[in-house]
Coordinates of C-alpha atoms and ligand atoms in Angstrom, one line a residue:
X27 CA 98.7 99.8 115.0
X28 CA 102.2 98.2 114.5
X29 CA 104.0 99.3 111.0
X30 CA 107.3 97.0 111.8
X31 CA 104.8 94.2 110.9
X32 CA 102.4 95.5 108.3
X33 CA 104.7 96.5 106.0
X34 CA 107.7 94.3 105.3
X35 CA 104.1 92.7 103.5
X36 CA 103.1 96.5 102.2
X37 CA 105.9 97.3 100.5
X38 CA 107.3 94.5 99.8
X39 CA 110.7 95.1 97.8
X40 CA 109.8 98.9 96.6
X41 CA 111.9 99.9 99.7
X42 CA 115.4 99.9 100.6
X43 CA 116.3 100.3 104.0
X44 CA 117.6 103.7 104.9
X45 CA 119.7 102.4 107.1
X46 CA 122.1 101.1 104.5
X47 CA 122.4 104.2 102.8
X48 CA 122.6 106.3 106.3
X49 CA 127.3 107.6 106.1
X50 CA 129.0 107.4 109.1
X51 CA 131.6 109.6 110.6
X52 CA 135.0 107.4 109.4
X53 CA 138.0 109.6 110.8
X54 CA 138.4 113.6 112.3
X55 CA 141.4 115.1 113.2
X56 CA 142.0 118.8 114.6
X57 CA 145.0 120.4 113.6
X58 CA 146.3 122.6 115.9
X59 CA 149.2 124.8 114.7
X60 CA 146.9 125.6 111.5
X61 CA 143.3 125.8 113.0
X62 CA 142.8 123.2 110.6
X63 CA 139.9 119.8 110.5
X64 CA 139.8 117.5 108.4
X65 CA 136.6 115.0 108.8
X66 CA 135.5 112.3 107.1
X67 CA 132.8 110.2 106.7
X68 CA 132.0 107.1 103.8
X69 CA 129.4 108.2 102.2
X70 CA 129.8 111.8 100.8
X71 CA 127.8 114.1 102.3
X72 CA 126.9 118.1 102.1
X73 CA 127.3 120.0 105.6
X74 CA 126.5 122.7 106.9
X75 CA 127.5 125.4 109.6
X76 CA 126.1 128.1 111.6
X77 CA 128.3 130.6 114.6
X78 CA 126.7 130.4 117.4
X79 CA 128.3 133.3 120.0
X80 CA 128.9 134.2 123.5
X81 CA 130.8 132.0 124.0
X82 CA 131.3 131.0 119.9
X83 CA 130.8 128.2 118.4
X84 CA 131.6 126.7 114.8
X85 CA 128.6 124.1 114.7
X86 CA 129.0 121.8 111.8
X87 CA 126.4 119.2 111.0
X88 CA 127.0 116.4 109.2
X89 CA 123.3 115.2 107.4
X90 CA 122.7 111.4 106.6
X91 CA 126.0 110.7 108.6
X92 CA 126.0 108.5 111.8
X93 CA 129.0 108.4 114.7
X94 CA 128.6 104.5 115.3
X95 CA 130.4 105.7 118.9
X96 CA 130.0 107.2 122.2
X97 CA 130.7 111.2 121.8
X98 CA 133.4 113.1 121.8
X99 CA 135.5 116.0 123.4
X100 CA 138.5 116.6 123.3
X101 CA 140.1 119.7 124.9
X102 CA 142.2 121.9 123.0
X103 CA 144.2 125.3 125.6
X104 CA 144.3 127.9 124.1
X105 CA 141.8 131.0 121.5
X106 CA 139.7 126.8 120.4
X107 CA 139.3 125.9 123.6
X108 CA 138.4 122.8 123.1
X109 CA 136.0 119.9 120.0
X110 CA 132.7 117.9 121.1
X111 CA 130.9 116.1 118.8
X112 CA 127.7 113.9 120.2
X113 CA 124.7 112.1 117.5
X114 CA 122.5 115.5 117.1
X115 CA 119.7 113.4 115.7
X116 CA 119.1 110.6 115.1
X117 CA 120.7 110.8 112.0
X118 CA 123.3 113.8 112.1
X119 CA 126.5 114.1 113.6
X120 CA 127.5 117.3 114.9
X121 CA 130.8 119.3 115.6
X122 CA 131.4 122.1 117.9
X123 CA 134.5 124.0 117.8
X124 CA 134.1 126.3 120.9
X125 CA 136.3 129.2 121.3
X126 CA 137.7 130.1 124.5
X127 CA 135.8 133.7 125.4
X128 CA 136.8 136.8 123.7
X129 CA 137.3 134.8 121.2
X130 CA 135.4 134.8 117.9
X131 CA 135.4 133.7 114.1
X132 CA 134.7 135.7 110.9
X133 CA 132.3 133.4 109.8
X134 CA 133.5 135.0 106.2
X135 CA 137.2 133.2 106.6
X136 CA 135.3 130.4 107.3
X137 CA 136.6 127.4 104.0
X138 CA 135.0 123.8 103.4
X139 CA 136.3 122.4 100.7
X140 CA 135.2 119.3 99.7
X141 CA 138.5 117.4 98.7
X142 CA 136.6 114.9 97.6
X143 CA 132.4 114.1 98.3
X144 CA 133.3 112.5 101.7
X145 CA 136.0 114.2 102.3
X146 CA 136.3 117.7 104.3
X147 CA 138.7 120.6 104.8
X148 CA 137.5 123.1 107.6
X149 CA 139.7 125.9 107.7
X150 CA 139.1 128.2 110.4
X151 CA 140.6 131.8 110.2
X152 CA 142.9 132.3 113.1
X153 CA 140.4 134.2 116.2
X154 CA 139.9 137.4 116.3
X155 CA 140.1 138.6 120.0
X156 CA 136.2 140.8 120.8
X157 CA 136.4 143.6 123.5
X158 CA 132.5 143.8 123.0
X159 CA 130.1 141.0 122.8
X160 CA 130.3 140.3 119.0
X161 CA 126.6 142.3 116.6
X162 CA 126.0 138.7 115.3
X163 CA 123.7 139.2 112.3
X164 CA 126.0 142.0 111.0
X165 CA 127.1 139.6 108.3
X166 CA 124.6 137.8 107.4
X167 CA 120.5 137.6 109.1
X168 CA 120.6 135.0 111.1
X169 CA 120.0 131.5 109.9
X170 CA 117.3 129.7 112.9
X171 CA 115.4 131.8 115.8
X172 CA 116.2 130.4 118.7
X173 CA 118.0 132.3 122.1
X174 CA 121.5 132.3 121.1
X175 CA 122.1 134.6 117.4
X176 CA 123.6 132.1 114.5
X177 CA 124.6 133.7 111.5
X178 CA 125.6 131.3 108.5
X179 CA 128.6 130.3 107.8
X180 CA 129.6 130.6 103.0
X181 CA 130.0 126.7 102.0
X182 CA 130.5 125.7 98.1
X183 CA 128.7 127.2 96.2
X184 CA 128.9 123.1 94.2
X185 CA 131.2 120.0 95.6
X186 CA 132.5 118.5 92.7
X187 CA 134.4 115.7 93.7
X188 CA 137.3 115.0 91.4
X189 CA 137.5 111.3 92.6
X190 CA 134.7 109.4 94.8
X191 CA 133.7 106.3 95.6
X192 CA 130.4 107.0 95.5
X193 CA 130.2 110.7 94.6
X194 CA 126.3 112.3 95.4
X195 CA 124.7 114.9 92.8
X196 CA 125.8 117.5 92.6
X197 CA 122.7 120.2 95.6
X198 CA 123.0 123.7 95.9
X199 CA 124.3 124.6 99.4
X200 CA 122.8 123.1 102.1
X201 CA 122.1 126.8 104.0
X202 CA 119.5 126.5 106.9
X203 CA 118.2 123.1 107.4
X204 CA 116.4 123.5 104.7
X205 CA 115.0 119.6 104.3
X206 CA 117.5 118.7 102.5
X207 CA 118.3 115.1 103.4
X208 CA 122.0 114.7 101.3
X209 CA 121.8 110.6 101.0
X210 CA 120.4 109.9 97.8
X211 CA 117.6 107.9 97.9
X212 CA 117.8 104.7 96.2
X213 CA 116.6 103.6 92.8
X214 CA 113.0 102.8 93.5
X215 CA 112.8 104.2 96.2
X216 CA 109.5 106.3 97.3
X217 CA 110.6 109.8 98.0
X218 CA 108.2 111.2 100.8
X219 CA 107.9 115.8 101.5
X220 CA 107.2 116.1 104.8
X221 CA 106.2 120.0 104.5
X222 CA 105.9 120.7 108.6
X223 CA 103.2 124.5 108.7
X224 CA 104.2 127.5 109.0
X225 CA 107.1 128.7 111.4
X226 CA 109.9 131.2 112.9
X227 CA 107.7 134.4 113.8
X228 CA 104.3 132.4 112.8
X229 CA 102.7 130.1 114.9
X230 CA 99.4 130.1 112.8
X231 CA 96.2 129.4 114.6
X232 CA 96.8 129.8 118.3
X233 CA 93.4 128.5 120.0
X234 CA 92.2 127.6 123.3
X235 CA 94.5 127.9 126.1
X236 CA 97.2 129.5 123.9
X237 CA 96.7 126.7 121.5
X238 CA 99.8 126.7 119.1
X239 CA 99.2 125.7 115.3
X240 CA 103.0 124.9 115.3
X241 CA 103.3 122.6 118.1
X242 CA 100.7 120.0 116.8
X243 CA 102.4 120.0 113.9
X244 CA 106.2 119.9 114.4
X245 CA 105.6 116.4 116.8
X246 CA 103.5 115.1 114.4
X247 CA 105.5 115.9 111.5
X248 CA 109.1 114.4 113.4
X249 CA 108.0 111.8 114.4
X250 CA 106.3 110.6 110.9
X251 CA 109.9 111.0 109.8
X252 CA 110.5 108.3 112.2
X253 CA 108.2 106.4 111.2
X254 CA 108.2 106.2 107.5
X255 CA 112.2 106.6 107.5
X256 CA 111.6 103.1 109.3
X257 CA 109.9 101.6 106.3
X258 CA 112.3 102.6 104.2
X259 CA 111.0 105.6 102.4
X260 CA 113.1 108.6 102.1
X261 CA 112.3 111.6 104.0
X262 CA 112.3 115.0 103.2
X263 CA 111.4 117.9 105.1
X264 CA 110.6 121.4 103.8
X265 CA 112.2 122.4 107.4
X266 CA 113.3 121.1 110.8
X267 CA 114.3 124.2 112.8
X268 CA 111.4 127.1 114.2
X269 CA 112.1 129.6 110.9
X270 CA 109.8 131.3 108.1
X271 CA 109.7 129.5 104.9
X272 CA 108.0 130.5 102.1
X273 CA 105.0 128.6 99.9
X274 CA 106.6 128.5 97.8
X275 CA 110.4 127.2 98.5
X276 CA 108.6 124.6 99.9
X277 CA 106.9 124.0 96.6
X278 CA 111.0 123.9 94.9
X279 CA 112.2 121.4 97.8
X280 CA 109.8 119.2 96.8
X281 CA 110.7 119.2 93.1
X282 CA 113.8 119.5 93.3
X283 CA 113.8 116.1 95.5
X284 CA 112.3 115.0 93.2
X285 CA 109.6 113.7 95.0
X286 CA 107.4 110.9 95.2
X287 CA 104.5 112.6 97.0
X288 CA 104.2 115.6 100.0
X289 CA 102.2 116.0 102.7
X290 CA 102.6 118.9 104.5
X291 CA 100.4 119.2 107.7
X292 CA 99.0 121.4 109.7
X293 CA 95.8 122.5 112.7
X294 CA 92.6 123.7 111.9
X295 CA 91.5 127.2 113.5
X296 CA 87.5 128.5 113.5
X297 CA 86.6 131.4 115.9
X298 CA 87.2 130.6 119.5
X299 CA 83.3 131.8 119.4
X300 CA 83.5 128.5 117.6
X301 CA 83.8 125.5 119.9
X302 CA 81.3 123.6 119.3
X303 CA 83.8 122.7 115.1
X304 CA 85.9 119.9 114.7
X305 CA 87.2 117.5 113.2
X306 CA 89.8 116.0 110.7
X307 CA 89.7 116.8 107.1
X308 CA 92.3 116.8 103.9
X309 CA 92.6 118.3 100.9
X310 CA 94.3 117.3 97.7
X311 CA 94.0 119.7 94.9
X312 CA 93.9 116.8 91.7
X313 CA 96.4 114.1 91.7
X314 CA 96.6 113.7 95.8
X315 CA 93.0 112.7 96.0
X316 CA 93.7 108.7 96.9
X317 CA 96.3 110.2 98.8
X318 CA 94.1 112.0 100.9
X319 CA 91.5 109.6 101.3
X320 CA 93.7 107.3 102.5
X321 CA 95.2 109.8 104.9
X322 CA 91.4 110.9 106.3
X323 CA 90.5 107.7 106.1
X324 CA 93.5 106.1 108.8
X325 CA 93.6 109.1 111.2
X326 CA 88.9 108.9 111.3
X327 CA 90.0 105.7 112.0
X328 CA 92.4 105.5 114.6
X329 CA 91.3 108.6 116.3
X330 CA 87.8 108.3 115.9
X331 CA 88.3 112.0 115.9
X332 CA 85.4 113.5 113.5
X333 CA 84.6 113.1 110.0
X334 CA 85.0 115.7 108.1
X335 CA 86.6 114.1 105.0
X336 CA 88.6 113.7 101.8
X337 CA 87.9 118.2 100.2
X338 CA 89.9 119.3 96.7
X339 CA 90.8 122.7 97.3
X340 CA 93.1 125.2 95.9
X341 CA 95.5 125.9 99.0
X342 CA 99.3 127.4 97.0
X343 CA 101.5 123.9 98.4
X344 CA 98.5 121.5 96.6
X345 CA 98.8 123.2 92.9
X346 CA 101.7 124.1 92.9
X347 CA 103.8 121.1 93.1
X348 CA 103.5 118.4 89.9
X349 CA 103.0 115.0 92.2
X350 CA 100.1 113.8 95.3
X351 CA 100.3 116.1 97.5
X352 CA 98.0 116.9 100.5
X353 CA 97.4 118.8 102.9
X354 CA 96.3 117.3 106.0
X355 CA 94.0 119.6 108.9
X356 CA 94.7 117.4 112.0
X357 CA 91.9 118.7 114.0
X358 CA 91.5 122.5 115.6
X359 CA 92.8 124.3 117.8
X360 CA 90.0 126.3 118.6
X361 CA 87.4 123.0 119.0
X362 CA 86.5 121.7 122.6
X363 CA 86.7 118.4 121.3
X364 CA 89.8 118.5 119.4
X365 CA 91.8 120.7 121.8
X366 CA 92.7 119.4 124.4
X367 CA 93.6 116.2 122.6
X368 CA 95.4 117.6 120.2
X369 CA 97.8 119.0 123.3
X370 CA 98.2 115.2 124.6
X371 CA 102.0 114.4 123.3
X372 CA 100.7 110.1 122.8
X373 CA 97.4 111.7 120.8
X374 CA 99.7 113.4 118.6
X375 CA 101.9 110.1 118.1
X376 CA 99.1 108.6 117.3
X377 CA 97.7 111.1 114.3
X378 CA 101.7 110.5 113.4
X379 CA 100.7 106.9 113.1
X380 CA 98.2 107.1 111.6
X381 CA 99.3 109.5 108.8
X382 CA 101.9 107.4 108.4
X383 CA 99.4 104.2 107.7
X384 CA 97.5 106.1 105.2
X385 CA 101.1 107.0 103.2
X386 CA 101.8 103.6 103.1
X387 CA 98.5 101.8 102.8
X388 CA 98.6 104.1 99.2
X389 CA 101.9 103.4 98.4
X390 CA 101.0 100.2 98.3
X391 CA 97.7 100.0 96.5
X392 CA 97.2 103.2 95.3
X393 CA 94.4 103.9 96.8
Ligands
LIG426 ZN1 97.7 126.5 109.5

């Protein structure tokens, strides 16, 4: 289904262009004498930062910021070896300061200072020489689950810019990827929370041939975000990285974002002895009924999967959220019919398109 053509007429003036809300990296400068990085964007940003070791790299992400130019890299000789800047994700600019081998930084001594919401100074301490591998995680817990251990860099509790052309409301510190998007929704813009289930040590259900629920969830969640952002919906993800996130934080993210809608993405499972069970089902608890029906209808139409219906269920994230909330079970990883399809990336794209269409139809008509 072609969302591009459908939506301008569907959603009319309710939605604004998300692109217009994106910020741009205006300027940056690294002062080698003072070990100081200055960053300026056109709209305010809430950076997030972490350290990775061997070699030591300080990674600074600017969510919601477009680079609008080719990636750049500056070689610096000395303990601080290089600075690289690239568009990391569609809407995140990433800056990486890399240290020479044998040097590291104390994450507690890296200071982020917001001069304005759109102007940040990152003050690095003097790099320290290491003789042994850095005990990553000794000072703070790892922030991402990956091959390399990363350590969060503490950021200011609150940023209260004295003056800014477009100050952002103060938000809690961006800790992990926490799903917070610092660009604010425009007035009247639909705010949708996408909640990819499970993550980190919890891969969700595991089915035929070792097919893991999280491996089905993430491609759909990311594609869904992209599709909806293109249609002007303001999307917040409860998690982007493969990390452990409890149910309560997922609800809190939705409440704090003042979300209009909440969509939790899962894949289903039953005993491995029941490969005969396949099909899609969408759950709601109360006000999510119309949204659940719209998504369920669109998935069944687009994929031809077995229709297990839109049903009421007492899932935590459905009961505790205050906005229309649904939980989509996109087929059974244990199902002989579903599992091969859920492995197919083209099928997962189709699934994301169907969910997007279900959401957009619901936004338009309320059913
Ligand atoms: Zn699940």
